[in-house]
């Protein structure tokens, strides 16, 4: 299904061709986990795909670097070699004077371990994996907006190579043309925004900050989560609906951060740097969180949650990962969802490419939002209810005080919060979550 590059000035669609235009079956914008996953799965299914990324490989990204078992499952599906990545065996949850170890359970569809990998390494590995599968990876190429035809359908993107750009045979500016375009550009969602797909302000939004530290406890095999975050001095101020984490990422480093969530824009008004500084100061000295041990700056970003940008497919444009608001409102995790949505988008696009009529192609592409809703719709509706509850400090306080003492309840909570439940079969805990997600509408 390879398309020839249109350097010779083929029939223009959506405007005049530039000398260096390129075309493909699918253009994917952004080589984070969502874009790399989409590009890998598309290339593996024989499609010609361009993966355009504005930065160079190995770029930093504000993230906790934590990969739950559901992220591991997606990496295994992609055939990524994870054999020497840093594993962890579960969550150590601390709050209300208690400390609970919850191992990742061995499930039918999920492994009993998580991983942690610095995003500079993870994202480079995934982009190279997509390129090795056949995707045409263009780094240092900023996509500036969609290219549309007279019917308003996206038929490509306008792009501008950055100064350090070295891809041969393509000019600046250029157009990357394809019948299907995927916005994997993260929280900025430049293409989606340009097409009028704005954020839904009634969906939860999180904010998180993180920094790296050298630590004497960097070999810890548990992901530590601390549930008490105060917006001010402890016990004399609001208990935030969120948690702090310390996760070992290897090479003697830990990723330390915190995040909180709100069902309204108030989350963005908290001074997270101040909360982080106070929280670090209260952490056990054994972690070694001193200024001397900090490696690199504190970084922060918003967490777009619970499908806060829709539709996930319309007019030739698909949204995956953060661009489609796919971070979990339960725990702030977005990598597993980015990988999963990339896979689902690729499956629909590959089916569409094999159809012989425009109507057939649209039907196949519409399978993508339907598959997302089936997989996550009810779950994210529950997540929105969860956020609306825990943003009341008294509810959060009660959860910490009474919840952590109940082991069976915590097993359910851990599966629910980490998206670690079986969609089919499983044990009584899985059945309960399946029932709950079916009882609420996917909206
Ligand atoms: C502090 C913090 C901690 C977090 N911790 C975790 C965690 O531990 N585990 C977890 O699962 N999730 C975590 N998340 C969420 C996670 O980081 C995101 O959900 C995830 O990165 C989404 O992947 P993505 O591919 O959709 O977007 P991104 O990772 O943001 O990738 C988007 C890519 O698109 C590129 N791009 C953007 N615009 C353009 C353009 N116009 N042209 C070309 N390229 C473009 C960007 O350079 C980038 O490489 C955390 C988030 C934050 C802020």
Short mmCIF file of C-alpha atoms and ligand atoms in Angstrom, two decimals:
data_model
loop_
_atom_site.label_atom_id
_atom_site.label_comp_id
_atom_site.label_asym_id
_atom_site.label_seq_id
_atom_site.Cartn_x
_atom_site.Cartn_y
_atom_site.Cartn_z
CA UNK A 1 0.00 0.00 0.00
CA UNK A 2 2.99 2.30 -0.27
CA UNK A 3 2.39 5.75 -1.71
CA UNK A 4 5.04 7.47 -3.78
CA UNK A 5 6.34 10.75 -2.42
CA UNK A 6 4.89 13.62 -4.39
CA UNK A 7 8.10 15.52 -4.97
CA UNK A 8 7.14 15.71 -8.63
CA UNK A 9 4.06 17.78 -7.74
CA UNK A 10 1.23 15.23 -7.92
CA UNK A 11 -2.42 16.39 -8.06
CA UNK A 12 -2.82 18.73 -5.09
CA UNK A 13 -5.34 17.81 -2.41
CA UNK A 14 -6.06 20.53 0.13
CA UNK A 15 -3.88 23.18 -1.42
CA UNK A 16 -0.88 23.44 -3.72
CA UNK A 17 1.86 20.89 -3.34
CA UNK A 18 5.24 22.05 -2.10
CA UNK A 19 8.31 20.70 -3.82
CA UNK A 20 9.08 18.31 -0.99
CA UNK A 21 5.60 16.96 -0.16
CA UNK A 22 5.43 13.36 1.02
CA UNK A 23 2.46 11.03 1.14
CA UNK A 24 1.63 7.86 3.02
CA UNK A 25 -1.33 5.71 4.04
CA UNK A 26 -1.33 7.32 7.51
CA UNK A 27 0.51 10.29 9.03
CA UNK A 28 1.05 10.07 12.81
CA UNK A 29 1.95 13.32 14.58
CA UNK A 30 4.00 12.90 17.77
CA UNK A 31 6.34 10.06 18.70
CA UNK A 32 5.43 9.60 22.36
CA UNK A 33 4.02 6.22 23.46
CA UNK A 34 0.70 6.79 21.65
CA UNK A 35 2.23 7.78 18.32
CA UNK A 36 4.93 5.12 18.43
CA UNK A 37 2.35 2.46 19.22
CA UNK A 38 0.07 3.59 16.38
CA UNK A 39 2.99 3.75 13.94
CA UNK A 40 4.32 0.35 15.01
CA UNK A 41 0.96 -1.40 14.66
CA UNK A 42 0.25 0.30 11.32
CA UNK A 43 3.65 -0.65 9.89
CA UNK A 44 3.32 -4.19 11.25
CA UNK A 45 0.04 -4.47 9.31
CA UNK A 46 1.79 -3.44 6.10
CA UNK A 47 0.72 0.20 5.89
CA UNK A 48 3.01 2.99 4.79
CA UNK A 49 3.18 5.33 7.78
CA UNK A 50 5.01 8.57 8.48
CA UNK A 51 5.73 9.27 12.16
CA UNK A 52 6.59 12.98 12.61
CA UNK A 53 8.11 14.20 15.89
CA UNK A 54 9.16 17.76 16.61
CA UNK A 55 11.96 16.86 19.02
CA UNK A 56 14.99 14.62 18.70
CA UNK A 57 14.93 11.07 20.04
CA UNK A 58 15.84 10.86 23.72
CA UNK A 59 13.93 14.01 24.68
CA UNK A 60 12.87 14.41 28.30
CA UNK A 61 9.19 14.30 29.30
CA UNK A 62 7.63 15.18 32.66
CA UNK A 63 6.42 11.79 33.81
CA UNK A 64 6.56 9.36 36.73
CA UNK A 65 8.02 6.71 34.38
CA UNK A 66 5.82 4.04 35.99
CA UNK A 67 4.43 1.23 33.85
CA UNK A 68 1.65 -0.84 35.39
CA UNK A 69 0.98 -4.44 34.28
CA UNK A 70 -1.53 -3.16 31.70
CA UNK A 71 1.27 -1.09 30.10
CA UNK A 72 3.54 -4.15 30.20
CA UNK A 73 0.84 -6.13 28.36
CA UNK A 74 0.81 -3.53 25.56
CA UNK A 75 4.61 -3.56 25.31
CA UNK A 76 4.54 -7.34 25.02
CA UNK A 77 1.91 -7.07 22.27
CA UNK A 78 4.30 -4.77 20.40
CA UNK A 79 7.17 -7.25 20.78
CA UNK A 80 9.34 -4.71 22.60
CA UNK A 81 12.37 -6.27 24.30
CA UNK A 82 11.75 -5.46 27.98
CA UNK A 83 14.02 -8.17 29.35
CA UNK A 84 16.48 -5.80 31.04
CA UNK A 85 14.02 -3.06 32.05
CA UNK A 86 13.58 -2.35 35.75
CA UNK A 87 10.77 -4.45 37.24
CA UNK A 88 8.70 -3.81 40.35
CA UNK A 89 6.53 -6.24 42.25
CA UNK A 90 3.67 -4.05 43.44
CA UNK A 91 2.53 -1.02 45.37
CA UNK A 92 3.57 0.03 48.84
CA UNK A 93 0.78 2.34 49.97
CA UNK A 94 1.41 4.62 52.94
CA UNK A 95 -1.21 6.77 54.69
CA UNK A 96 -3.10 7.28 57.94
CA UNK A 97 -0.21 5.75 59.92
CA UNK A 98 -0.41 2.49 57.90
CA UNK A 99 1.84 0.85 55.36
CA UNK A 100 0.43 -1.79 53.03
CA UNK A 101 2.19 -3.91 50.40
CA UNK A 102 -0.08 -4.88 47.49
CA UNK A 103 1.69 -7.17 45.01
CA UNK A 104 0.61 -7.02 41.35
CA UNK A 105 -1.52 -10.17 41.00
CA UNK A 106 -0.79 -12.80 38.33
CA UNK A 107 -3.84 -12.54 36.04
CA UNK A 108 -5.00 -14.35 32.91
CA UNK A 109 -4.27 -11.35 30.70
CA UNK A 110 -1.81 -9.40 32.84
CA UNK A 111 1.69 -10.13 34.16
CA UNK A 112 2.45 -9.94 37.89
CA UNK A 113 4.97 -7.15 37.57
CA UNK A 114 5.24 -3.54 36.53
CA UNK A 115 8.18 -1.67 35.05
CA UNK A 116 9.79 1.73 35.36
CA UNK A 117 11.81 3.31 32.57
CA UNK A 118 12.90 6.89 32.13
CA UNK A 119 10.84 8.49 29.38
CA UNK A 120 13.96 9.59 27.53
CA UNK A 121 14.79 5.88 27.11
CA UNK A 122 11.24 4.51 26.81
CA UNK A 123 10.17 6.88 24.07
CA UNK A 124 13.38 6.42 22.10
CA UNK A 125 13.00 2.62 22.31
CA UNK A 126 9.38 2.77 21.14
CA UNK A 127 10.02 5.17 18.26
CA UNK A 128 12.96 3.05 17.07
CA UNK A 129 10.79 -0.05 17.40
CA UNK A 130 8.19 1.56 15.12
CA UNK A 131 10.91 2.57 12.64
CA UNK A 132 12.36 -0.95 12.67
CA UNK A 133 8.88 -2.26 11.82
CA UNK A 134 8.87 0.01 8.74
CA UNK A 135 7.46 3.37 9.88
CA UNK A 136 9.17 6.40 8.34
CA UNK A 137 10.31 8.31 11.42
CA UNK A 138 10.94 12.04 10.90
CA UNK A 139 12.42 13.70 13.98
CA UNK A 140 12.88 17.45 14.27
CA UNK A 141 9.71 18.09 12.26
CA UNK A 142 7.07 20.33 13.84
CA UNK A 143 3.58 19.86 12.50
CA UNK A 144 1.99 23.29 12.33
CA UNK A 145 -1.58 22.40 11.41
CA UNK A 146 -3.95 20.19 9.47
CA UNK A 147 -4.35 20.30 5.70
CA UNK A 148 -8.01 19.96 4.76
CA UNK A 149 -9.86 19.47 1.49
CA UNK A 150 -12.86 21.50 0.36
CA UNK A 151 -15.20 19.21 2.34
CA UNK A 152 -13.31 20.01 5.55
CA UNK A 153 -11.75 16.59 5.78
CA UNK A 154 -8.17 16.27 7.05
CA UNK A 155 -6.00 15.00 4.20
CA UNK A 156 -2.56 15.74 5.62
CA UNK A 157 -0.57 18.14 7.75
CA UNK A 158 1.64 21.15 7.21
CA UNK A 159 5.09 20.67 8.72
CA UNK A 160 8.23 22.67 9.32
CA UNK A 161 11.59 21.02 9.87
CA UNK A 162 13.55 22.52 12.76
CA UNK A 163 17.08 23.85 12.31
CA UNK A 164 18.70 20.55 13.27
CA UNK A 165 16.53 18.57 10.86
CA UNK A 166 18.49 16.21 8.63
CA UNK A 167 15.94 14.06 6.78
CA UNK A 168 16.98 14.04 3.12
CA UNK A 169 14.69 14.97 0.24
CA UNK A 170 12.12 17.11 2.05
CA UNK A 171 11.90 20.87 2.01
CA UNK A 172 10.69 23.47 4.49
CA UNK A 173 7.79 24.01 4.75
CA UNK A 174 6.36 20.74 3.58
CA UNK A 175 3.12 18.82 3.56
CA UNK A 176 2.70 15.26 4.72
CA UNK A 177 -0.38 13.87 3.01
CA UNK A 178 -2.53 10.85 3.93
CA UNK A 179 -6.20 9.84 3.88
CA UNK A 180 -5.94 9.28 7.65
CA UNK A 181 -4.06 11.47 10.14
CA UNK A 182 -3.49 10.59 13.80
CA UNK A 183 -2.99 13.32 16.40
CA UNK A 184 -0.60 11.80 18.97
CA UNK A 185 0.77 15.20 19.95
CA UNK A 186 0.09 14.85 23.68
CA UNK A 187 -1.66 17.39 25.88
CA UNK A 188 -1.28 20.23 23.33
CA UNK A 189 -3.34 18.28 20.73
CA UNK A 190 -2.52 20.86 18.10
CA UNK A 191 -4.39 19.22 15.23
CA UNK A 192 -7.47 18.40 17.27
CA UNK A 193 -7.61 21.97 18.57
CA UNK A 194 -7.21 23.39 15.06
CA UNK A 195 -10.15 21.22 13.98
CA UNK A 196 -12.31 22.69 16.76
CA UNK A 197 -12.15 19.69 19.08
CA UNK A 198 -11.75 21.58 22.33
CA UNK A 199 -11.24 20.21 25.83
CA UNK A 200 -14.38 19.35 27.74
CA UNK A 201 -14.01 21.50 30.88
CA UNK A 202 -16.42 19.23 32.75
CA UNK A 203 -14.03 16.30 32.71
CA UNK A 204 -11.44 15.88 35.47
CA UNK A 205 -8.04 17.43 34.96
CA UNK A 206 -4.89 16.55 36.89
CA UNK A 207 -1.57 18.27 37.38
CA UNK A 208 1.64 16.46 38.34
CA UNK A 209 5.25 17.38 39.07
CA UNK A 210 8.33 15.21 39.29
CA UNK A 211 12.10 15.27 39.78
CA UNK A 212 14.91 12.67 39.76
CA UNK A 213 17.10 12.01 42.78
CA UNK A 214 20.10 9.81 43.40
CA UNK A 215 19.01 7.66 46.34
CA UNK A 216 20.51 5.06 48.68
CA UNK A 217 17.18 3.22 48.28
CA UNK A 218 17.23 3.16 44.49
CA UNK A 219 17.15 -0.66 44.44
CA UNK A 220 13.69 -0.74 46.08
CA UNK A 221 11.48 -3.14 44.11
CA UNK A 222 8.17 -1.61 45.26
CA UNK A 223 6.43 1.45 43.83
CA UNK A 224 5.83 3.62 46.87
CA UNK A 225 2.65 5.74 46.95
CA UNK A 226 2.03 8.21 49.75
CA UNK A 227 -1.58 9.26 50.10
CA UNK A 228 -1.36 12.33 52.31
CA UNK A 229 -0.67 15.51 50.36
CA UNK A 230 -1.41 18.78 52.11
CA UNK A 231 -1.97 22.12 50.41
CA UNK A 232 -0.28 23.89 53.33
CA UNK A 233 1.18 22.66 56.63
CA UNK A 234 0.00 19.09 57.50
CA UNK A 235 -3.35 18.82 59.32
CA UNK A 236 -3.86 22.58 59.24
CA UNK A 237 -4.83 22.76 55.58
CA UNK A 238 -6.66 20.94 52.79
CA UNK A 239 -5.93 17.29 52.07
CA UNK A 240 -5.42 17.13 48.32
CA UNK A 241 -7.08 14.44 46.19
CA UNK A 242 -3.92 12.85 44.92
CA UNK A 243 -0.76 11.06 45.97
CA UNK A 244 2.98 11.31 45.98
CA UNK A 245 5.26 8.60 44.59
CA UNK A 246 8.80 7.33 44.76
CA UNK A 247 9.72 4.83 42.06
CA UNK A 248 13.09 3.39 41.26
CA UNK A 249 14.07 3.83 37.62
CA UNK A 250 17.51 2.16 37.75
CA UNK A 251 21.03 3.61 37.51
CA UNK A 252 20.82 4.63 41.18
CA UNK A 253 17.94 7.05 40.49
CA UNK A 254 14.40 7.37 41.79
CA UNK A 255 11.58 9.32 40.19
CA UNK A 256 9.85 11.38 42.88
CA UNK A 257 6.67 13.27 42.23
CA UNK A 258 3.13 14.06 43.14
CA UNK A 259 -0.10 14.79 41.40
CA UNK A 260 -3.62 15.76 42.21
CA UNK A 261 -6.89 15.91 40.37
CA UNK A 262 -10.00 18.03 40.23
CA UNK A 263 -13.32 17.80 38.44
CA UNK A 264 -13.02 21.54 37.71
CA UNK A 265 -10.13 23.85 36.78
CA UNK A 266 -9.25 24.39 40.49
CA UNK A 267 -6.50 21.73 40.27
CA UNK A 268 -4.39 24.14 38.26
CA UNK A 269 -4.55 26.80 41.02
CA UNK A 270 -2.59 24.77 43.60
CA UNK A 271 1.07 25.79 43.99
CA UNK A 272 2.49 22.34 43.21
CA UNK A 273 6.11 23.40 43.60
CA UNK A 274 5.40 24.51 47.17
CA UNK A 275 3.44 21.32 47.92
CA UNK A 276 6.32 19.29 46.48
CA UNK A 277 8.95 21.11 48.56
CA UNK A 278 6.97 20.54 51.78
CA UNK A 279 6.26 16.94 50.91
CA UNK A 280 9.94 16.20 50.18
CA UNK A 281 10.92 17.77 53.48
CA UNK A 282 8.56 15.40 55.31
CA UNK A 283 9.78 12.24 53.51
CA UNK A 284 12.00 9.78 55.43
CA UNK A 285 15.67 10.85 55.39
CA UNK A 286 16.56 7.33 54.21
CA UNK A 287 15.47 8.31 50.68
CA UNK A 288 18.15 10.99 50.55
CA UNK A 289 16.06 13.76 48.99
CA UNK A 290 18.67 16.48 49.44
CA UNK A 291 19.39 19.30 46.94
CA UNK A 292 22.79 17.67 46.25
CA UNK A 293 21.10 14.45 45.19
CA UNK A 294 18.62 16.06 42.78
CA UNK A 295 19.38 15.31 39.13
CA UNK A 296 17.85 17.78 36.67
CA UNK A 297 15.01 20.24 37.25
CA UNK A 298 11.52 19.77 38.64
CA UNK A 299 9.15 19.34 35.70
CA UNK A 300 5.37 19.51 35.57
CA UNK A 301 2.48 19.10 33.17
CA UNK A 302 -1.29 18.76 32.98
CA UNK A 303 -3.00 15.37 32.86
CA UNK A 304 -5.98 15.36 30.45
CA UNK A 305 -8.38 12.77 31.82
CA UNK A 306 -11.45 10.64 31.20
CA UNK A 307 -11.78 11.28 27.45
CA UNK A 308 -11.81 15.07 27.85
CA UNK A 309 -11.39 15.59 24.09
CA UNK A 310 -13.74 14.04 21.59
CA UNK A 311 -14.68 12.78 19.07
CA UNK A 312 -11.78 10.38 18.88
CA UNK A 313 -12.44 9.99 15.18
CA UNK A 314 -14.07 12.34 12.66
CA UNK A 315 -13.21 13.86 9.28
CA UNK A 316 -10.07 11.84 8.67
CA UNK A 317 -8.50 12.71 12.07
CA UNK A 318 -8.02 10.24 14.93
CA UNK A 319 -6.93 11.24 18.45
CA UNK A 320 -4.78 8.90 20.56
CA UNK A 321 -3.22 9.13 24.03
CA UNK A 322 -3.18 12.49 25.81
CA UNK A 323 -4.44 14.23 22.65
CA UNK A 324 -7.69 12.32 23.23
CA UNK A 325 -7.68 13.00 27.00
CA UNK A 326 -7.00 9.39 27.94
CA UNK A 327 -5.19 9.69 31.27
CA UNK A 328 -6.88 7.62 33.97
CA UNK A 329 -8.81 9.73 36.51
CA UNK A 330 -8.16 6.94 39.03
CA UNK A 331 -4.37 7.15 39.19
CA UNK A 332 -2.97 9.62 36.62
CA UNK A 333 -1.58 6.83 34.48
CA UNK A 334 -1.53 7.57 30.75
CA UNK A 335 1.14 5.42 29.11
CA UNK A 336 -0.87 2.18 29.04
CA UNK A 337 -3.83 4.06 27.57
CA UNK A 338 -1.58 5.78 25.03
CA UNK A 339 -0.20 2.42 23.88
CA UNK A 340 -3.64 0.81 23.82
CA UNK A 341 -5.31 3.63 21.91
CA UNK A 342 -2.48 3.63 19.36
CA UNK A 343 -3.09 -0.07 18.80
CA UNK A 344 -6.87 0.34 18.45
CA UNK A 345 -6.49 3.30 16.07
CA UNK A 346 -4.05 1.32 13.92
CA UNK A 347 -6.40 -1.65 13.73
CA UNK A 348 -9.26 0.56 12.50
CA UNK A 349 -7.04 2.43 10.02
CA UNK A 350 -5.68 -0.84 8.61
CA UNK A 351 -9.22 -2.15 8.13
CA UNK A 352 -10.21 1.12 6.45
CA UNK A 353 -7.24 0.96 4.06
CA UNK A 354 -8.48 -2.41 2.80
CA UNK A 355 -12.03 -1.18 2.00
CA UNK A 356 -12.94 -0.31 -1.58
CA UNK A 357 -15.51 2.45 -0.98
CA UNK A 358 -15.41 5.73 0.94
CA UNK A 359 -18.46 4.68 2.97
CA UNK A 360 -16.79 1.40 3.86
CA UNK A 361 -13.64 3.20 4.96
CA UNK A 362 -15.64 5.54 7.21
CA UNK A 363 -17.43 2.56 8.77
CA UNK A 364 -14.09 0.92 9.52
CA UNK A 365 -12.63 4.12 11.00
CA UNK A 366 -15.69 4.56 13.21
CA UNK A 367 -14.73 1.28 14.86
CA UNK A 368 -11.96 3.13 16.69
CA UNK A 369 -14.08 5.33 19.01
CA UNK A 370 -16.46 2.39 19.47
CA UNK A 371 -13.58 0.15 20.56
CA UNK A 372 -12.32 2.83 22.98
CA UNK A 373 -15.75 3.22 24.55
CA UNK A 374 -16.11 -0.54 24.93
CA UNK A 375 -12.69 -0.81 26.56
CA UNK A 376 -12.69 2.31 28.77
CA UNK A 377 -16.04 4.16 28.55
CA UNK A 378 -17.81 2.79 31.64
CA UNK A 379 -14.52 2.63 33.53
CA UNK A 380 -13.87 6.33 32.96
CA UNK A 381 -17.43 7.24 33.96
CA UNK A 382 -16.71 5.49 37.27
CA UNK A 383 -13.44 7.43 37.41
CA UNK A 384 -15.28 10.72 37.17
CA UNK A 385 -17.50 9.69 40.10
CA UNK A 386 -14.36 8.68 42.01
CA UNK A 387 -12.79 12.13 41.45
CA UNK A 388 -15.99 13.92 42.48
CA UNK A 389 -15.88 11.96 45.76
CA UNK A 390 -12.21 12.21 46.70
CA UNK A 391 -11.99 15.93 46.03
CA UNK A 392 -13.92 16.34 49.28
CA UNK A 393 -11.11 16.27 51.88
CA UNK A 394 -13.33 14.50 54.41
CA UNK A 395 -13.98 11.64 51.94
CA UNK A 396 -10.28 11.41 51.10
CA UNK A 397 -9.44 11.37 54.81
CA UNK A 398 -12.01 8.61 55.48
CA UNK A 399 -10.67 6.52 52.59
CA UNK A 400 -7.14 6.71 53.98
CA UNK A 401 -8.17 6.15 57.60
CA UNK A 402 -10.57 3.24 57.09
CA UNK A 403 -9.69 1.82 53.67
CA UNK A 404 -6.06 0.93 54.20
CA UNK A 405 -6.89 -1.37 57.11
CA UNK A 406 -9.03 -3.64 54.92
CA UNK A 407 -6.91 -5.96 52.81
CA UNK A 408 -9.73 -7.35 50.62
CA UNK A 409 -11.02 -3.87 49.92
CA UNK A 410 -7.51 -2.73 48.99
CA UNK A 411 -7.20 -5.63 46.53
CA UNK A 412 -10.28 -4.32 44.75
CA UNK A 413 -9.10 -0.73 44.97
CA UNK A 414 -5.69 -1.62 43.57
CA UNK A 415 -7.17 -3.49 40.57
CA UNK A 416 -9.66 -0.69 39.97
CA UNK A 417 -7.19 2.15 40.29
CA UNK A 418 -4.47 0.59 38.13
CA UNK A 419 -6.82 -0.68 35.39
CA UNK A 420 -5.61 -4.13 36.40
CA UNK A 421 -8.97 -5.91 36.14
CA UNK A 422 -9.95 -8.61 33.67
CA UNK A 423 -12.52 -7.50 31.09
CA UNK A 424 -13.73 -11.13 30.84
CA UNK A 425 -13.57 -13.92 33.42
CA UNK A 426 -11.26 -13.38 36.37
CA UNK A 427 -12.09 -13.64 40.07
CA UNK A 428 -14.85 -12.14 42.24
CA UNK A 429 -13.06 -8.78 42.34
CA UNK A 430 -12.90 -8.64 38.53
CA UNK A 431 -16.60 -9.59 38.30
CA UNK A 432 -17.54 -6.77 40.66
CA UNK A 433 -15.61 -4.18 38.61
CA UNK A 434 -17.09 -5.55 35.36
CA UNK A 435 -20.56 -5.15 36.88
CA UNK A 436 -19.87 -1.60 38.09
CA UNK A 437 -18.52 -0.47 34.71
CA UNK A 438 -21.59 -1.92 32.96
CA UNK A 439 -23.97 -0.16 35.36
CA UNK A 440 -22.77 3.33 34.39
CA UNK A 441 -23.18 4.83 30.92
CA UNK A 442 -20.06 5.33 28.80
CA UNK A 443 -20.19 9.06 28.10
C1 LIG B 1 4.49 14.56 36.19
C2 LIG B 1 3.76 13.46 35.42
C3 LIG B 1 3.89 12.15 35.87
C4 LIG B 1 3.26 11.11 35.15
N1 LIG B 1 3.48 9.83 35.57
C5 LIG B 1 3.00 8.80 34.82
C6 LIG B 1 3.34 7.45 35.16
O1 LIG B 1 4.12 7.19 36.09
N2 LIG B 1 2.80 6.47 34.41
C7 LIG B 1 1.98 6.70 33.36
O2 LIG B 1 1.49 5.76 32.73
N3 LIG B 1 1.65 7.99 33.01
C8 LIG B 1 2.16 9.03 33.68
N4 LIG B 1 1.90 10.32 33.31
C9 LIG B 1 1.06 10.55 32.10
C10 LIG B 1 1.91 10.29 30.84
O3 LIG B 1 3.10 11.04 30.89
C11 LIG B 1 1.13 10.66 29.57
O4 LIG B 1 -0.19 10.18 29.67
C12 LIG B 1 1.79 10.08 28.33
O5 LIG B 1 3.04 10.69 28.09
C13 LIG B 1 0.90 10.23 27.09
O6 LIG B 1 1.60 9.80 25.94
P1 LIG B 1 1.32 10.48 24.52
O7 LIG B 1 2.12 9.72 23.54
O8 LIG B 1 -0.14 10.62 24.30
O9 LIG B 1 1.86 11.98 24.64
P2 LIG B 1 3.34 12.50 24.89
O10 LIG B 1 4.12 11.54 25.67
O11 LIG B 1 3.20 13.88 25.43
O12 LIG B 1 3.98 12.58 23.44
C14 LIG B 1 3.57 13.53 22.51
C15 LIG B 1 4.69 13.74 21.51
O13 LIG B 1 4.22 14.56 20.45
C16 LIG B 1 5.22 15.50 20.11
N5 LIG B 1 4.55 16.65 19.50
C17 LIG B 1 3.67 17.49 20.10
N6 LIG B 1 3.23 18.41 19.24
C18 LIG B 1 3.85 18.15 18.06
C19 LIG B 1 3.81 18.78 16.79
N7 LIG B 1 3.04 19.86 16.57
N8 LIG B 1 4.57 18.27 15.79
C20 LIG B 1 5.33 17.16 16.00
N9 LIG B 1 5.42 16.54 17.20
C21 LIG B 1 4.68 17.03 18.22
C22 LIG B 1 5.90 15.82 21.44
O14 LIG B 1 7.21 16.33 21.26
C23 LIG B 1 5.91 14.43 22.11
O15 LIG B 1 7.06 13.70 21.81
C24 LIG B 1 2.48 11.39 34.00
C25 LIG B 1 2.34 12.72 33.57
C26 LIG B 1 2.98 13.74 34.27
C27 LIG B 1 2.85 15.16 33.79
#
